[in-house]
mmCIF file of C-alpha atoms in Angstrom:
data_model
loop_
_atom_site.group_PDB
_atom_site.id
_atom_site.type_symbol
_atom_site.label_atom_id
_atom_site.label_comp_id
_atom_site.label_asym_id
_atom_site.label_seq_id
_atom_site.Cartn_x
_atom_site.Cartn_y
_atom_site.Cartn_z
ATOM 1 C CA GLY H 1 51.263 19.726 70.702
ATOM 2 C CA GLU H 2 52.103 19.652 67.035
ATOM 3 C CA ASN H 3 49.274 19.734 64.494
ATOM 4 C CA VAL H 4 50.028 18.803 60.906
ATOM 5 C CA GLU H 5 47.490 19.623 58.201
ATOM 6 C CA GLN H 6 47.789 17.970 54.786
ATOM 7 C CA HIS H 7 46.052 18.825 51.518
ATOM 8 C CA PRO H 8 44.578 17.595 49.315
ATOM 9 C CA SER H 9 43.153 14.374 50.707
ATOM 10 C CA THR H 10 42.881 12.920 47.200
ATOM 11 C CA LEU H 11 44.713 13.829 44.033
ATOM 12 C CA SER H 12 44.305 12.428 40.560
ATOM 13 C CA VAL H 13 46.767 13.270 37.793
ATOM 14 C CA GLN H 14 47.571 11.978 34.354
ATOM 15 C CA GLU H 15 50.782 10.113 33.787
ATOM 16 C CA GLY H 16 53.579 12.549 33.058
ATOM 17 C CA ASP H 17 51.988 15.434 34.925
ATOM 18 C CA SER H 18 53.289 16.848 38.193
ATOM 19 C CA ALA H 19 51.716 16.317 41.600
ATOM 20 C CA VAL H 20 52.007 18.653 44.572
ATOM 21 C CA ILE H 21 51.005 17.864 48.128
ATOM 22 C CA LYS H 22 51.085 20.562 50.796
ATOM 23 C CA CYS H 23 51.412 20.423 54.556
ATOM 24 C CA THR H 24 51.364 22.980 57.319
ATOM 25 C CA TYR H 25 52.509 22.582 60.885
ATOM 26 C CA SER H 26 51.921 24.534 64.053
ATOM 27 C CA ASP H 27 54.879 23.913 66.369
ATOM 28 C CA SER H 28 57.866 26.162 65.735
ATOM 29 C CA ALA H 29 60.029 23.571 67.508
ATOM 30 C CA SER H 30 59.585 21.202 64.564
ATOM 31 C CA ASN H 31 62.783 20.950 62.559
ATOM 32 C CA TYR H 32 62.459 17.661 60.699
ATOM 33 C CA PHE H 33 59.939 16.988 57.935
ATOM 34 C CA PRO H 34 59.857 13.542 56.309
ATOM 35 C CA TRP H 35 57.531 12.309 53.598
ATOM 36 C CA TYR H 36 56.301 8.739 53.386
ATOM 37 C CA LYS H 37 54.737 6.671 50.630
ATOM 38 C CA GLN H 38 52.433 3.882 51.715
ATOM 39 C CA GLU H 39 51.151 1.259 49.328
ATOM 40 C CA LEU H 40 48.123 -0.792 50.238
ATOM 41 C CA GLY H 41 48.828 -3.203 53.078
ATOM 42 C CA LYS H 42 52.440 -2.158 53.449
ATOM 43 C CA ARG H 43 54.462 -0.078 55.847
ATOM 44 C CA PRO H 44 55.114 3.604 55.126
ATOM 45 C CA GLN H 45 58.382 4.073 53.284
ATOM 46 C CA LEU H 46 60.498 7.158 53.724
ATOM 47 C CA ILE H 47 60.902 8.784 50.317
ATOM 48 C CA ILE H 48 62.496 12.096 51.195
ATOM 49 C CA ASP H 49 63.055 14.313 54.202
ATOM 50 C CA ILE H 50 64.172 17.834 54.884
ATOM 51 C CA ARG H 51 65.544 19.634 57.896
ATOM 52 C CA SER H 52 64.816 23.186 58.867
ATOM 53 C CA ASN H 53 68.224 24.529 57.831
ATOM 54 C CA VAL H 54 67.470 23.636 54.216
ATOM 55 C CA GLY H 55 64.857 25.247 51.994
ATOM 56 C CA GLU H 56 64.698 22.650 49.259
ATOM 57 C CA LYS H 57 65.850 19.118 48.601
ATOM 58 C CA LYS H 58 65.603 17.057 45.457
ATOM 59 C CA ASP H 59 65.991 13.390 44.665
ATOM 60 C CA GLN H 60 65.382 12.533 41.009
ATOM 61 C CA ARG H 61 61.660 13.136 40.369
ATOM 62 C CA ILE H 62 60.875 14.014 43.956
ATOM 63 C CA ALA H 63 61.495 17.343 45.651
ATOM 64 C CA VAL H 64 60.495 18.869 48.950
ATOM 65 C CA THR H 65 60.365 22.564 49.788
ATOM 66 C CA LEU H 66 60.180 24.112 53.232
ATOM 67 C CA ASN H 67 59.099 27.580 54.290
ATOM 68 C CA LYS H 68 59.867 27.684 57.963
ATOM 69 C CA THR H 69 58.581 31.231 58.390
ATOM 70 C CA ALA H 70 55.182 30.283 57.039
ATOM 71 C CA LYS H 71 55.352 26.815 58.620
ATOM 72 C CA HIS H 72 54.566 24.913 55.485
ATOM 73 C CA PHE H 73 56.299 22.321 53.372
ATOM 74 C CA SER H 74 55.418 20.639 50.112
ATOM 75 C CA LEU H 75 56.150 17.482 48.157
ATOM 76 C CA HIS H 76 56.578 17.765 44.411
ATOM 77 C CA ILE H 77 56.558 14.740 42.140
ATOM 78 C CA THR H 78 57.402 15.391 38.497
ATOM 79 C CA GLU H 79 56.804 13.159 35.495
ATOM 80 C CA THR H 80 54.414 11.012 37.484
ATOM 81 C CA GLN H 81 54.094 7.320 36.693
ATOM 82 C CA PRO H 82 51.314 4.837 37.549
ATOM 83 C CA GLU H 83 53.591 3.254 40.151
ATOM 84 C CA ASP H 84 53.594 6.556 42.031
ATOM 85 C CA SER H 85 49.965 5.814 42.951
ATOM 86 C CA ALA H 86 49.823 5.394 46.736
ATOM 87 C CA VAL H 87 48.969 7.260 49.906
ATOM 88 C CA TYR H 88 51.502 9.916 50.850
ATOM 89 C CA PHE H 89 51.969 11.185 54.398
ATOM 90 C CA CYS H 90 53.842 14.223 55.586
ATOM 91 C CA ALA H 91 55.138 14.402 59.126
ATOM 92 C CA ALA H 92 56.887 16.787 61.473
ATOM 93 C CA SER H 93 59.024 16.417 64.567
ATOM 94 C CA PRO H 94 61.797 18.216 66.444
ATOM 95 C CA GLY H 95 64.310 15.883 64.837
ATOM 96 C CA PRO H 96 64.847 12.403 63.330
ATOM 97 C CA GLY H 97 65.132 10.839 66.767
ATOM 98 C CA TYR H 98 61.760 12.074 67.935
ATOM 99 C CA ALA H 99 58.250 10.731 67.477
ATOM 100 C CA LEU H 100 56.492 11.926 64.344
ATOM 101 C CA ASN H 101 53.240 13.832 64.004
ATOM 102 C CA PHE H 102 51.593 12.824 60.753
ATOM 103 C CA GLY H 103 49.259 14.557 58.374
ATOM 104 C CA LYS H 104 46.076 12.732 57.409
ATOM 105 C CA GLY H 105 47.496 11.546 54.103
ATOM 106 C CA THR H 106 46.926 12.162 50.402
ATOM 107 C CA SER H 107 45.707 9.401 48.137
ATOM 108 C CA LEU H 108 47.458 9.936 44.805
ATOM 109 C CA LEU H 109 46.178 8.253 41.670
ATOM 110 C CA VAL H 110 48.214 8.446 38.494
ATOM 111 C CA THR H 111 46.201 7.378 35.463
ATOM 112 C CA PRO H 112 47.913 6.130 32.296
ATOM 113 C CA GLY I 1 72.024 -0.476 57.902
ATOM 114 C CA ALA I 2 69.427 0.761 60.390
ATOM 115 C CA VAL I 3 66.892 -2.005 59.916
ATOM 116 C CA VAL I 4 63.861 -2.364 62.153
ATOM 117 C CA SER I 5 62.178 -5.756 62.094
ATOM 118 C CA GLN I 6 58.689 -6.411 63.395
ATOM 119 C CA HIS I 7 56.992 -9.729 64.054
ATOM 120 C CA PRO I 8 54.458 -11.087 63.344
ATOM 121 C CA SER I 9 53.360 -9.347 60.173
ATOM 122 C CA TRP I 10 49.772 -10.354 60.734
ATOM 123 C CA VAL I 11 47.776 -12.085 63.441
ATOM 124 C CA ILE I 12 44.182 -13.103 63.952
ATOM 125 C CA CYS I 13 43.038 -13.698 67.499
ATOM 126 C CA LYS I 14 39.840 -14.316 69.377
ATOM 127 C CA SER I 15 38.219 -11.590 71.401
ATOM 128 C CA GLY I 16 39.480 -11.623 74.974
ATOM 129 C CA THR I 17 42.888 -13.095 74.226
ATOM 130 C CA SER I 18 46.252 -11.342 74.301
ATOM 131 C CA VAL I 19 48.655 -10.763 71.457
ATOM 132 C CA LYS I 20 52.361 -9.909 71.628
ATOM 133 C CA ILE I 21 54.116 -7.939 68.904
ATOM 134 C CA GLU I 22 57.897 -7.683 68.723
ATOM 135 C CA CYS I 23 59.999 -4.852 67.356
ATOM 136 C CA ARG I 24 63.719 -5.378 66.910
ATOM 137 C CA SER I 25 66.538 -3.111 65.846
ATOM 138 C CA LEU I 26 68.756 -5.442 63.854
ATOM 139 C CA ASP I 27 72.036 -3.597 63.472
ATOM 140 C CA PHE I 28 71.915 -0.816 65.992
ATOM 141 C CA GLN I 29 70.972 -0.250 69.588
ATOM 142 C CA ALA I 30 67.759 1.556 70.354
ATOM 143 C CA THR I 31 67.169 2.979 73.807
ATOM 144 C CA THR I 32 63.875 4.332 72.527
ATOM 145 C CA MET I 33 61.273 2.852 70.218
ATOM 146 C CA PHE I 34 58.004 4.359 69.079
ATOM 147 C CA TRP I 35 54.752 2.451 68.661
ATOM 148 C CA TYR I 36 52.137 3.763 66.259
ATOM 149 C CA ARG I 37 48.662 2.581 65.347
ATOM 150 C CA GLN I 38 46.956 3.021 62.011
ATOM 151 C CA PHE I 39 43.248 2.308 61.577
ATOM 152 C CA PRO I 40 42.005 1.539 58.049
ATOM 153 C CA LYS I 41 42.201 4.521 55.724
ATOM 154 C CA GLN I 42 43.547 6.733 58.483
ATOM 155 C CA SER I 43 46.881 8.214 59.389
ATOM 156 C CA LEU I 44 49.457 6.929 61.843
ATOM 157 C CA MET I 45 49.015 7.960 65.447
ATOM 158 C CA LEU I 46 51.659 7.646 68.111
ATOM 159 C CA MET I 47 50.530 5.307 70.876
ATOM 160 C CA ALA I 48 53.517 5.185 73.159
ATOM 161 C CA THR I 49 57.246 5.608 73.521
ATOM 162 C CA SER I 50 59.152 2.597 74.734
ATOM 163 C CA ASN I 51 62.220 3.298 76.861
ATOM 164 C CA GLU I 52 64.862 0.664 77.549
ATOM 165 C CA GLY I 53 65.066 -0.120 81.229
ATOM 166 C CA SER I 54 62.225 2.149 82.278
ATOM 167 C CA LYS I 55 58.490 2.589 81.927
ATOM 168 C CA ALA I 56 56.930 3.453 78.627
ATOM 169 C CA THR I 57 55.225 6.788 78.148
ATOM 170 C CA TYR I 58 51.746 6.661 76.668
ATOM 171 C CA GLU I 59 49.883 9.207 74.598
ATOM 172 C CA GLN I 60 46.666 10.650 75.875
ATOM 173 C CA GLY I 61 43.774 8.265 75.434
ATOM 174 C CA VAL I 62 45.902 5.118 75.184
ATOM 175 C CA GLU I 63 45.235 2.661 78.008
ATOM 176 C CA LYS I 64 48.539 1.602 79.501
ATOM 177 C CA ASP I 65 46.966 -1.427 81.191
ATOM 178 C CA LYS I 66 45.635 -2.646 77.885
ATOM 179 C CA PHE I 67 48.706 -1.991 75.741
ATOM 180 C CA LEU I 68 51.630 -3.339 77.725
ATOM 181 C CA ILE I 69 55.050 -2.297 76.541
ATOM 182 C CA ASN I 70 58.290 -3.931 77.579
ATOM 183 C CA HIS I 71 61.713 -2.728 76.431
ATOM 184 C CA ALA I 72 64.023 -5.152 78.210
ATOM 185 C CA SER I 73 67.029 -4.864 75.914
ATOM 186 C CA LEU I 74 68.635 -2.362 73.590
ATOM 187 C CA THR I 75 67.365 -4.223 70.539
ATOM 188 C CA LEU I 76 63.898 -5.427 71.484
ATOM 189 C CA SER I 77 60.626 -3.796 72.436
ATOM 190 C CA THR I 78 57.361 -5.690 72.738
ATOM 191 C CA LEU I 79 53.772 -4.494 72.645
ATOM 192 C CA THR I 80 51.166 -6.776 74.178
ATOM 193 C CA VAL I 81 47.534 -6.090 73.434
ATOM 194 C CA THR I 82 45.705 -7.579 76.401
ATOM 195 C CA SER I 83 42.108 -8.769 76.333
ATOM 196 C CA ALA I 84 41.847 -7.778 72.698
ATOM 197 C CA HIS I 85 38.503 -6.683 71.294
ATOM 198 C CA PRO I 86 37.388 -6.121 67.697
ATOM 199 C CA GLU I 87 37.894 -2.371 68.067
ATOM 200 C CA ASP I 88 41.613 -3.074 68.648
ATOM 201 C CA SER I 89 41.883 -4.412 65.110
ATOM 202 C CA SER I 90 44.419 -2.164 63.451
ATOM 203 C CA PHE I 91 47.870 -1.916 61.885
ATOM 204 C CA TYR I 92 50.497 -1.596 64.627
ATOM 205 C CA ILE I 93 53.904 -0.356 63.570
ATOM 206 C CA CYS I 94 57.122 0.542 65.330
ATOM 207 C CA SER I 95 60.115 2.698 64.594
ATOM 208 C CA ALA I 96 63.428 3.231 66.333
ATOM 209 C CA PRO I 97 65.470 6.420 66.325
ATOM 210 C CA PRO I 98 67.814 7.792 65.204
ATOM 211 C CA VAL I 99 66.315 6.726 61.885
ATOM 212 C CA ALA I 100 62.832 7.457 60.627
ATOM 213 C CA PHE I 101 62.253 3.985 59.200
ATOM 214 C CA PHE I 102 59.446 1.709 60.239
ATOM 215 C CA GLY I 103 59.208 -1.971 60.932
ATOM 216 C CA GLN I 104 57.073 -4.056 58.599
ATOM 217 C CA GLY I 105 54.003 -3.504 60.733
ATOM 218 C CA THR I 106 51.585 -5.994 62.287
ATOM 219 C CA ARG I 107 48.036 -6.256 61.076
ATOM 220 C CA LEU I 108 45.914 -7.363 64.022
ATOM 221 C CA THR I 109 42.442 -8.709 63.448
ATOM 222 C CA VAL I 110 40.357 -9.554 66.496
ATOM 223 C CA VAL I 111 37.365 -11.789 65.823
#
């Protein structure tokens, strides 16, 4: 089955700096790669996703890149703010209608 | 659109009792729903796939007799944790394709 590795497990940055979280996957059948932000005690919220026919996608301060050949994808957050502090999960699946395989999560702390 | 609603948001029950969790698709029909479990400070793990009108499929290591899933309509799937024990305390959360959104989640505490 699919195995998703996520690094780093914790990340601390100063407000205004950029944060990068990286994930790798093993199953070449995976074509859908969403990223979730989870605040304490709340459900994961989809923040951005990318499909395998696209190499990069951007939404304001958030961007995701995908290298399908190397089987890795990354989340980039620019101009970080304290409210970006949360746990971020990457995931992979054959498509949006399929069950997701999650990475272990990255705890991001943005200090003022 | 594409809202998934889960109920209850939290529940505390005594060891040995059963708890039912509901997952509803509010504005679309879902022939399939996914149930995940998240232990504290861990990632989400798929427990089972709920299929409308047929048996659920369970992931390896998940006891189907303990976690009963019923998907009787195109908008409702239920997960019943039977004979709950403290080790079942977790955050249970559902999602329904074609969207990758989650319900609010249910925090189960078994005492």
